[in-house]
């Protein structure tokens, strides 16, 4: 320090140079962090890979991945090998009531690779008889209807370009699965069709189409091998009719 408490010129220039260097380094690291931000720019060159198809549902969907049963989802995966990734989100025992609060988690999971198709196959458990051993699964018809509608709204808001496809609960064999009744399930299938019409989402009406075909059920509720083959055919026909841009022949090979 000088007698007047001033910094000598040489030392002052050194301090200024060091400060300028620090500012420059801070600006560089800020720019680098921006470039590496987890929020990429709107226009991204990120490799997207094959389209993503989601099969969402309960145990009927969960078992749809079983090759021993010729599961309908396993057959879809075979159809779309090198064309699309068909992911199973079927959870045994689940209902629209259980699924609805989980939808935001699914949306968060898929935000970096939005699905091209989601099938919604729920209602078989919602329709459980209220006085049966499965009464804990029962969801009132009005709530079931509202839940489906909300799920559609959430998916449409999150993934505007995603195609949706409803699948109604199928026919039930009361004698083999006494906690269900075919006529009760009919109400839920009709509600699913109603929501589909209101929201302009295509629907595969398994309940109506499979009346009298309890031979397609392994245990009175779930598809057997023949039932899965029929379900697969109905789903692929619906995709071909309503979403022709998603049939395997319309999609390029990946790699």
mmCIF file of N, CA and C in Angstrom, residues 89-198:
data_model
loop_
_atom_site.group_PDB
_atom_site.id
_atom_site.type_symbol
_atom_site.label_atom_id
_atom_site.label_comp_id
_atom_site.label_asym_id
_atom_site.label_seq_id
_atom_site.Cartn_x
_atom_site.Cartn_y
_atom_site.Cartn_z
ATOM 1 N N UNK A 89 -48.024 -52.620 -19.936
ATOM 2 C CA UNK A 89 -48.306 -51.977 -18.660
ATOM 3 C C UNK A 89 -49.618 -52.543 -18.110
ATOM 4 N N UNK A 90 -49.712 -53.866 -18.119
ATOM 5 C CA UNK A 90 -50.862 -54.534 -17.528
ATOM 6 C C UNK A 90 -50.542 -54.946 -16.106
ATOM 7 N N UNK A 91 -51.418 -54.611 -15.159
ATOM 8 C CA UNK A 91 -51.183 -54.898 -13.747
ATOM 9 C C UNK A 91 -52.359 -55.679 -13.178
ATOM 10 N N UNK A 92 -52.089 -56.892 -12.744
ATOM 11 C CA UNK A 92 -53.137 -57.774 -12.243
ATOM 12 C C UNK A 92 -53.892 -57.137 -11.077
ATOM 13 N N UNK A 93 -55.215 -57.197 -11.143
ATOM 14 C CA UNK A 93 -56.056 -56.691 -10.072
ATOM 15 C C UNK A 93 -56.362 -55.208 -10.143
ATOM 16 N N UNK A 94 -55.777 -54.504 -11.099
ATOM 17 C CA UNK A 94 -55.937 -53.054 -11.138
ATOM 18 C C UNK A 94 -57.227 -52.636 -11.830
ATOM 19 N N UNK A 95 -57.659 -51.433 -11.478
ATOM 20 C CA UNK A 95 -58.890 -50.842 -12.003
ATOM 21 C C UNK A 95 -58.591 -49.423 -12.484
ATOM 22 N N UNK A 96 -59.603 -48.762 -13.017
ATOM 23 C CA UNK A 96 -59.420 -47.352 -13.389
ATOM 24 C C UNK A 96 -59.130 -46.506 -12.160
ATOM 25 N N UNK A 97 -59.688 -46.911 -11.024
ATOM 26 C CA UNK A 97 -59.453 -46.174 -9.780
ATOM 27 C C UNK A 97 -57.993 -46.259 -9.357
ATOM 28 N N UNK A 98 -57.390 -47.417 -9.553
ATOM 29 C CA UNK A 98 -55.982 -47.563 -9.217
ATOM 30 C C UNK A 98 -55.056 -46.925 -10.237
ATOM 31 N N UNK A 99 -55.445 -46.982 -11.490
ATOM 32 C CA UNK A 99 -54.587 -46.473 -12.557
ATOM 33 C C UNK A 99 -54.583 -44.947 -12.635
ATOM 34 N N UNK A 100 -55.724 -44.317 -12.379
ATOM 35 C CA UNK A 100 -55.836 -42.874 -12.623
ATOM 36 C C UNK A 100 -54.744 -42.055 -11.933
ATOM 37 N N UNK A 101 -54.469 -42.261 -10.629
ATOM 38 C CA UNK A 101 -53.416 -41.448 -10.003
ATOM 39 C C UNK A 101 -52.010 -41.782 -10.488
ATOM 40 N N UNK A 102 -51.858 -42.889 -11.201
ATOM 41 C CA UNK A 102 -50.543 -43.271 -11.720
ATOM 42 C C UNK A 102 -50.279 -42.714 -13.117
ATOM 43 N N UNK A 103 -51.309 -42.233 -13.768
ATOM 44 C CA UNK A 103 -51.136 -41.721 -15.132
ATOM 45 C C UNK A 103 -50.083 -40.613 -15.196
ATOM 46 N N UNK A 104 -50.068 -39.647 -14.255
ATOM 47 C CA UNK A 104 -49.010 -38.627 -14.316
ATOM 48 C C UNK A 104 -47.603 -39.220 -14.254
ATOM 49 N N UNK A 105 -47.436 -40.339 -13.536
ATOM 50 C CA UNK A 105 -46.123 -40.985 -13.481
ATOM 51 C C UNK A 105 -45.758 -41.581 -14.834
ATOM 52 N N UNK A 106 -46.745 -42.155 -15.508
ATOM 53 C CA UNK A 106 -46.499 -42.694 -16.841
ATOM 54 C C UNK A 106 -46.136 -41.580 -17.812
ATOM 55 N N UNK A 107 -46.849 -40.478 -17.707
ATOM 56 C CA UNK A 107 -46.570 -39.335 -18.580
ATOM 57 C C UNK A 107 -45.145 -38.834 -18.359
ATOM 58 N N UNK A 108 -44.731 -38.770 -17.092
ATOM 59 C CA UNK A 108 -43.365 -38.340 -16.789
ATOM 60 C C UNK A 108 -42.347 -39.339 -17.337
ATOM 61 N N UNK A 109 -42.672 -40.631 -17.231
ATOM 62 C CA UNK A 109 -41.768 -41.672 -17.738
ATOM 63 C C UNK A 109 -41.564 -41.551 -19.242
ATOM 64 N N UNK A 110 -42.613 -41.191 -19.959
ATOM 65 C CA UNK A 110 -42.574 -41.205 -21.421
ATOM 66 C C UNK A 110 -42.338 -39.838 -22.043
ATOM 67 N N UNK A 111 -42.038 -38.798 -21.230
ATOM 68 C CA UNK A 111 -41.972 -37.448 -21.776
ATOM 69 C C UNK A 111 -40.867 -37.285 -22.820
ATOM 70 N N UNK A 112 -39.777 -38.053 -22.696
ATOM 71 C CA UNK A 112 -38.686 -37.908 -23.659
ATOM 72 C C UNK A 112 -38.856 -38.808 -24.876
ATOM 73 N N UNK A 113 -39.818 -39.733 -24.806
ATOM 74 C CA UNK A 113 -40.162 -40.543 -25.965
ATOM 75 C C UNK A 113 -41.668 -40.760 -25.951
ATOM 76 N N UNK A 114 -42.437 -39.781 -26.389
ATOM 77 C CA UNK A 114 -43.894 -39.888 -26.352
ATOM 78 C C UNK A 114 -44.384 -41.094 -27.144
ATOM 79 N N UNK A 115 -45.350 -41.820 -26.597
ATOM 80 C CA UNK A 115 -45.875 -42.985 -27.318
ATOM 81 C C UNK A 115 -46.646 -42.579 -28.562
ATOM 82 N N UNK A 116 -46.654 -43.468 -29.534
ATOM 83 C CA UNK A 116 -47.442 -43.260 -30.750
ATOM 84 C C UNK A 116 -48.824 -43.876 -30.629
ATOM 85 N N UNK A 117 -48.956 -44.871 -29.741
ATOM 86 C CA UNK A 117 -50.241 -45.549 -29.542
ATOM 87 C C UNK A 117 -50.340 -46.027 -28.101
ATOM 88 N N UNK A 118 -51.505 -45.795 -27.489
ATOM 89 C CA UNK A 118 -51.813 -46.341 -26.165
ATOM 90 C C UNK A 118 -53.149 -47.061 -26.253
ATOM 91 N N UNK A 119 -53.169 -48.341 -25.890
ATOM 92 C CA UNK A 119 -54.437 -49.057 -25.771
ATOM 93 C C UNK A 119 -54.838 -49.052 -24.301
ATOM 94 N N UNK A 120 -56.112 -48.784 -24.035
ATOM 95 C CA UNK A 120 -56.641 -48.724 -22.667
ATOM 96 C C UNK A 120 -57.660 -49.845 -22.516
ATOM 97 N N UNK A 121 -57.308 -50.853 -21.727
ATOM 98 C CA UNK A 121 -58.101 -52.076 -21.603
ATOM 99 C C UNK A 121 -58.439 -52.280 -20.128
ATOM 100 N N UNK A 122 -59.464 -51.592 -19.646
ATOM 101 C CA UNK A 122 -59.848 -51.624 -18.241
ATOM 102 C C UNK A 122 -61.359 -51.787 -18.102
ATOM 103 N N UNK A 123 -61.766 -52.364 -16.982
ATOM 104 C CA UNK A 123 -63.193 -52.539 -16.718
ATOM 105 C C UNK A 123 -63.546 -53.913 -16.187
ATOM 106 N N UNK A 124 -62.731 -54.911 -16.492
ATOM 107 C CA UNK A 124 -63.031 -56.270 -16.027
ATOM 108 C C UNK A 124 -63.026 -56.352 -14.505
ATOM 109 N N UNK A 125 -62.133 -55.617 -13.851
ATOM 110 C CA UNK A 125 -62.095 -55.606 -12.385
ATOM 111 C C UNK A 125 -63.029 -54.556 -11.803
ATOM 112 N N UNK A 126 -63.181 -53.438 -12.483
ATOM 113 C CA UNK A 126 -64.122 -52.409 -12.027
ATOM 114 C C UNK A 126 -65.518 -53.000 -11.873
ATOM 115 N N UNK A 127 -65.836 -53.973 -12.737
ATOM 116 C CA UNK A 127 -67.172 -54.579 -12.755
ATOM 117 C C UNK A 127 -67.339 -55.707 -11.746
ATOM 118 N N UNK A 128 -66.366 -55.911 -10.854
ATOM 119 C CA UNK A 128 -66.497 -56.954 -9.831
ATOM 120 C C UNK A 128 -67.780 -56.736 -9.029
ATOM 121 N N UNK A 129 -68.469 -57.821 -8.730
ATOM 122 C CA UNK A 129 -69.733 -57.726 -7.996
ATOM 123 C C UNK A 129 -69.481 -57.226 -6.579
ATOM 124 N N UNK A 130 -70.313 -56.306 -6.136
ATOM 125 C CA UNK A 130 -70.088 -55.631 -4.863
ATOM 126 C C UNK A 130 -70.309 -56.543 -3.666
ATOM 127 N N UNK A 131 -71.000 -57.666 -3.878
ATOM 128 C CA UNK A 131 -71.238 -58.612 -2.783
ATOM 129 C C UNK A 131 -70.410 -59.884 -2.946
ATOM 130 N N UNK A 132 -69.326 -59.807 -3.719
ATOM 131 C CA UNK A 132 -68.492 -60.978 -3.990
ATOM 132 C C UNK A 132 -67.180 -60.904 -3.219
ATOM 133 N N UNK A 133 -66.374 -61.943 -3.351
ATOM 134 C CA UNK A 133 -65.069 -61.954 -2.682
ATOM 135 C C UNK A 133 -64.139 -60.890 -3.263
ATOM 136 N N UNK A 134 -64.432 -60.426 -4.458
ATOM 137 C CA UNK A 134 -63.610 -59.394 -5.103
ATOM 138 C C UNK A 134 -64.230 -58.004 -4.978
ATOM 139 N N UNK A 135 -65.076 -57.818 -3.964
ATOM 140 C CA UNK A 135 -65.779 -56.537 -3.833
ATOM 141 C C UNK A 135 -64.816 -55.356 -3.674
ATOM 142 N N UNK A 136 -63.605 -55.623 -3.188
ATOM 143 C CA UNK A 136 -62.633 -54.547 -3.032
ATOM 144 C C UNK A 136 -62.177 -53.954 -4.349
ATOM 145 N N UNK A 137 -62.378 -54.680 -5.432
ATOM 146 C CA UNK A 137 -62.002 -54.175 -6.755
ATOM 147 C C UNK A 137 -63.121 -53.355 -7.394
ATOM 148 N N UNK A 138 -64.324 -53.475 -6.870
ATOM 149 C CA UNK A 138 -65.480 -52.834 -7.507
ATOM 150 C C UNK A 138 -65.315 -51.316 -7.569
ATOM 151 N N UNK A 139 -65.584 -50.766 -8.738
ATOM 152 C CA UNK A 139 -65.612 -49.316 -8.943
ATOM 153 C C UNK A 139 -66.994 -48.972 -9.482
ATOM 154 N N UNK A 140 -67.720 -48.071 -8.828
ATOM 155 C CA UNK A 140 -69.057 -47.712 -9.324
ATOM 156 C C UNK A 140 -69.019 -47.288 -10.789
ATOM 157 N N UNK A 141 -70.084 -47.589 -11.496
ATOM 158 C CA UNK A 141 -70.128 -47.351 -12.936
ATOM 159 C C UNK A 141 -69.856 -45.892 -13.284
ATOM 160 N N UNK A 142 -70.459 -44.970 -12.516
ATOM 161 C CA UNK A 142 -70.275 -43.550 -12.806
ATOM 162 C C UNK A 142 -68.814 -43.138 -12.627
ATOM 163 N N UNK A 143 -68.179 -43.689 -11.598
ATOM 164 C CA UNK A 143 -66.768 -43.365 -11.365
ATOM 165 C C UNK A 143 -65.894 -43.961 -12.463
ATOM 166 N N UNK A 144 -66.191 -45.184 -12.850
ATOM 167 C CA UNK A 144 -65.456 -45.824 -13.946
ATOM 168 C C UNK A 144 -65.518 -44.965 -15.201
ATOM 169 N N UNK A 145 -66.716 -44.495 -15.521
ATOM 170 C CA UNK A 145 -66.909 -43.663 -16.709
ATOM 171 C C UNK A 145 -66.086 -42.381 -16.615
ATOM 172 N N UNK A 146 -66.150 -41.730 -15.454
ATOM 173 C CA UNK A 146 -65.402 -40.483 -15.262
ATOM 174 C C UNK A 146 -63.896 -40.728 -15.314
ATOM 175 N N UNK A 147 -63.455 -41.843 -14.762
ATOM 176 C CA UNK A 147 -62.021 -42.159 -14.769
ATOM 177 C C UNK A 147 -61.493 -42.336 -16.190
ATOM 178 N N UNK A 148 -62.241 -43.051 -17.014
ATOM 179 C CA UNK A 148 -61.822 -43.233 -18.406
ATOM 180 C C UNK A 148 -61.728 -41.891 -19.120
ATOM 181 N N UNK A 149 -62.715 -41.054 -18.894
ATOM 182 C CA UNK A 149 -62.736 -39.750 -19.556
ATOM 183 C C UNK A 149 -61.526 -38.911 -19.125
ATOM 184 N N UNK A 150 -61.222 -38.937 -17.832
ATOM 185 C CA UNK A 150 -60.081 -38.175 -17.329
ATOM 186 C C UNK A 150 -58.767 -38.703 -17.887
ATOM 187 N N UNK A 151 -58.643 -40.016 -17.983
ATOM 188 C CA UNK A 151 -57.422 -40.602 -18.531
ATOM 189 C C UNK A 151 -57.195 -40.153 -19.971
ATOM 190 N N UNK A 152 -58.260 -40.140 -20.750
ATOM 191 C CA UNK A 152 -58.145 -39.684 -22.136
ATOM 192 C C UNK A 152 -57.688 -38.230 -22.176
ATOM 193 N N UNK A 153 -58.293 -37.393 -21.340
ATOM 194 C CA UNK A 153 -57.927 -35.975 -21.325
ATOM 195 C C UNK A 153 -56.458 -35.781 -20.937
ATOM 196 N N UNK A 154 -55.994 -36.555 -19.964
ATOM 197 C CA UNK A 154 -54.598 -36.442 -19.536
ATOM 198 C C UNK A 154 -53.640 -36.862 -20.645
ATOM 199 N N UNK A 155 -53.939 -37.975 -21.297
ATOM 200 C CA UNK A 155 -53.062 -38.445 -22.371
ATOM 201 C C UNK A 155 -53.078 -37.492 -23.563
ATOM 202 N N UNK A 156 -54.253 -36.977 -23.902
ATOM 203 C CA UNK A 156 -54.332 -36.043 -25.024
ATOM 204 C C UNK A 156 -53.549 -34.762 -24.724
ATOM 205 N N UNK A 157 -53.630 -34.284 -23.481
ATOM 206 C CA UNK A 157 -52.921 -33.055 -23.120
ATOM 207 C C UNK A 157 -51.407 -33.259 -23.138
ATOM 208 N N UNK A 158 -50.965 -34.419 -22.671
ATOM 209 C CA UNK A 158 -49.525 -34.682 -22.587
ATOM 210 C C UNK A 158 -48.924 -35.078 -23.926
ATOM 211 N N UNK A 159 -49.682 -35.858 -24.709
ATOM 212 C CA UNK A 159 -49.175 -36.391 -25.980
ATOM 213 C C UNK A 159 -50.189 -36.114 -27.091
ATOM 214 N N UNK A 160 -50.237 -34.884 -27.588
ATOM 215 C CA UNK A 160 -51.265 -34.514 -28.574
ATOM 216 C C UNK A 160 -51.263 -35.364 -29.835
ATOM 217 N N UNK A 161 -50.120 -35.887 -30.226
ATOM 218 C CA UNK A 161 -50.051 -36.663 -31.465
ATOM 219 C C UNK A 161 -50.202 -38.164 -31.236
ATOM 220 N N UNK A 162 -50.417 -38.570 -30.000
ATOM 221 C CA UNK A 162 -50.542 -39.997 -29.680
ATOM 222 C C UNK A 162 -51.937 -40.505 -30.032
ATOM 223 N N UNK A 163 -52.001 -41.674 -30.634
ATOM 224 C CA UNK A 163 -53.275 -42.315 -30.956
ATOM 225 C C UNK A 163 -53.714 -43.180 -29.775
ATOM 226 N N UNK A 164 -55.007 -43.130 -29.462
ATOM 227 C CA UNK A 164 -55.566 -43.927 -28.372
ATOM 228 C C UNK A 164 -56.537 -44.955 -28.931
ATOM 229 N N UNK A 165 -56.646 -46.081 -28.238
ATOM 230 C CA UNK A 165 -57.574 -47.131 -28.641
ATOM 231 C C UNK A 165 -58.149 -47.771 -27.388
ATOM 232 N N UNK A 166 -59.468 -47.698 -27.233
ATOM 233 C CA UNK A 166 -60.146 -48.349 -26.118
ATOM 234 C C UNK A 166 -60.423 -49.807 -26.450
ATOM 235 N N UNK A 167 -60.309 -50.666 -25.436
ATOM 236 C CA UNK A 167 -60.704 -52.063 -25.528
ATOM 237 C C UNK A 167 -61.685 -52.312 -24.386
ATOM 238 N N UNK A 168 -62.911 -52.726 -24.690
ATOM 239 C CA UNK A 168 -63.886 -52.941 -23.622
ATOM 240 C C UNK A 168 -63.588 -54.240 -22.884
ATOM 241 N N UNK A 169 -64.064 -54.351 -21.632
ATOM 242 C CA UNK A 169 -63.936 -55.644 -20.960
ATOM 243 C C UNK A 169 -64.665 -56.711 -21.767
ATOM 244 N N UNK A 170 -64.121 -57.916 -21.823
ATOM 245 C CA UNK A 170 -64.723 -58.953 -22.666
ATOM 246 C C UNK A 170 -65.856 -59.697 -21.969
ATOM 247 N N UNK A 171 -66.393 -60.654 -22.682
ATOM 248 C CA UNK A 171 -67.435 -61.526 -22.153
ATOM 249 C C UNK A 171 -66.926 -62.240 -20.898
ATOM 250 N N UNK A 172 -67.846 -62.575 -19.987
ATOM 251 C CA UNK A 172 -67.507 -63.273 -18.751
ATOM 252 C C UNK A 172 -68.325 -64.559 -18.662
ATOM 253 N N UNK A 173 -67.695 -65.610 -18.154
ATOM 254 C CA UNK A 173 -68.408 -66.864 -17.878
ATOM 255 C C UNK A 173 -68.723 -66.891 -16.384
ATOM 256 N N UNK A 174 -69.964 -66.551 -16.027
ATOM 257 C CA UNK A 174 -70.355 -66.430 -14.618
ATOM 258 C C UNK A 174 -70.074 -67.708 -13.829
ATOM 259 N N UNK A 175 -70.296 -68.843 -14.446
ATOM 260 C CA UNK A 175 -70.161 -70.116 -13.736
ATOM 261 C C UNK A 175 -68.724 -70.378 -13.315
ATOM 262 N N UNK A 176 -67.790 -69.966 -14.124
ATOM 263 C CA UNK A 176 -66.383 -70.236 -13.818
ATOM 264 C C UNK A 176 -65.717 -69.103 -13.048
ATOM 265 N N UNK A 177 -66.295 -67.901 -13.071
ATOM 266 C CA UNK A 177 -65.719 -66.768 -12.327
ATOM 267 C C UNK A 177 -66.866 -66.063 -11.603
ATOM 268 N N UNK A 178 -67.301 -66.617 -10.465
ATOM 269 C CA UNK A 178 -68.532 -66.156 -9.816
ATOM 270 C C UNK A 178 -68.495 -64.746 -9.237
ATOM 271 N N UNK A 179 -67.320 -64.129 -9.140
ATOM 272 C CA UNK A 179 -67.274 -62.751 -8.644
ATOM 273 C C UNK A 179 -67.556 -61.736 -9.749
ATOM 274 N N UNK A 180 -67.860 -62.228 -10.938
ATOM 275 C CA UNK A 180 -68.249 -61.380 -12.062
ATOM 276 C C UNK A 180 -69.582 -61.886 -12.617
ATOM 277 N N UNK A 181 -70.257 -61.012 -13.328
ATOM 278 C CA UNK A 181 -71.495 -61.388 -14.013
ATOM 279 C C UNK A 181 -71.468 -60.767 -15.397
ATOM 280 N N UNK A 182 -71.779 -61.551 -16.396
ATOM 281 C CA UNK A 182 -71.698 -61.063 -17.772
ATOM 282 C C UNK A 182 -72.580 -59.842 -17.991
ATOM 283 N N UNK A 183 -73.780 -59.858 -17.418
ATOM 284 C CA UNK A 183 -74.695 -58.728 -17.611
ATOM 285 C C UNK A 183 -74.218 -57.480 -16.868
ATOM 286 N N UNK A 184 -73.522 -57.660 -15.747
ATOM 287 C CA UNK A 184 -72.952 -56.505 -15.048
ATOM 288 C C UNK A 184 -71.789 -55.927 -15.853
ATOM 289 N N UNK A 185 -70.961 -56.800 -16.386
ATOM 290 C CA UNK A 185 -69.840 -56.346 -17.215
ATOM 291 C C UNK A 185 -70.341 -55.619 -18.453
ATOM 292 N N UNK A 186 -71.511 -56.014 -18.940
ATOM 293 C CA UNK A 186 -72.107 -55.342 -20.106
ATOM 294 C C UNK A 186 -72.237 -53.843 -19.862
ATOM 295 N N UNK A 187 -72.614 -53.451 -18.635
ATOM 296 C CA UNK A 187 -72.792 -52.033 -18.317
ATOM 297 C C UNK A 187 -71.462 -51.282 -18.456
ATOM 298 N N UNK A 188 -70.389 -51.914 -18.033
ATOM 299 C CA UNK A 188 -69.078 -51.272 -18.089
ATOM 300 C C UNK A 188 -68.554 -51.219 -19.524
ATOM 301 N N UNK A 189 -68.839 -52.255 -20.282
ATOM 302 C CA UNK A 189 -68.457 -52.232 -21.695
ATOM 303 C C UNK A 189 -69.200 -51.120 -22.430
ATOM 304 N N UNK A 190 -70.492 -50.971 -22.122
ATOM 305 C CA UNK A 190 -71.289 -49.914 -22.754
ATOM 306 C C UNK A 190 -70.777 -48.535 -22.353
ATOM 307 N N UNK A 191 -70.365 -48.386 -21.087
ATOM 308 C CA UNK A 191 -69.817 -47.104 -20.634
ATOM 309 C C UNK A 191 -68.510 -46.793 -21.347
ATOM 310 N N UNK A 192 -67.698 -47.807 -21.573
ATOM 311 C CA UNK A 192 -66.438 -47.620 -22.301
ATOM 312 C C UNK A 192 -66.718 -47.147 -23.724
ATOM 313 N N UNK A 193 -67.694 -47.768 -24.374
ATOM 314 C CA UNK A 193 -68.069 -47.356 -25.731
ATOM 315 C C UNK A 193 -68.586 -45.921 -25.719
ATOM 316 N N UNK A 194 -69.359 -45.577 -24.689
ATOM 317 C CA UNK A 194 -69.897 -44.217 -24.582
ATOM 318 C C UNK A 194 -68.777 -43.185 -24.481
ATOM 319 N N UNK A 195 -67.802 -43.447 -23.596
ATOM 320 C CA UNK A 195 -66.679 -42.517 -23.447
ATOM 321 C C UNK A 195 -65.880 -42.437 -24.744
ATOM 322 N N UNK A 196 -65.707 -43.568 -25.398
ATOM 323 C CA UNK A 196 -64.989 -43.579 -26.674
ATOM 324 C C UNK A 196 -65.675 -42.677 -27.693
ATOM 325 N N UNK A 197 -66.989 -42.771 -27.763
ATOM 326 C CA UNK A 197 -67.736 -41.937 -28.712
ATOM 327 C C UNK A 197 -67.647 -40.460 -28.338
ATOM 328 N N UNK A 198 -67.736 -40.165 -27.049
ATOM 329 C CA UNK A 198 -67.691 -38.773 -26.593
ATOM 330 C C UNK A 198 -66.326 -38.136 -26.860
#
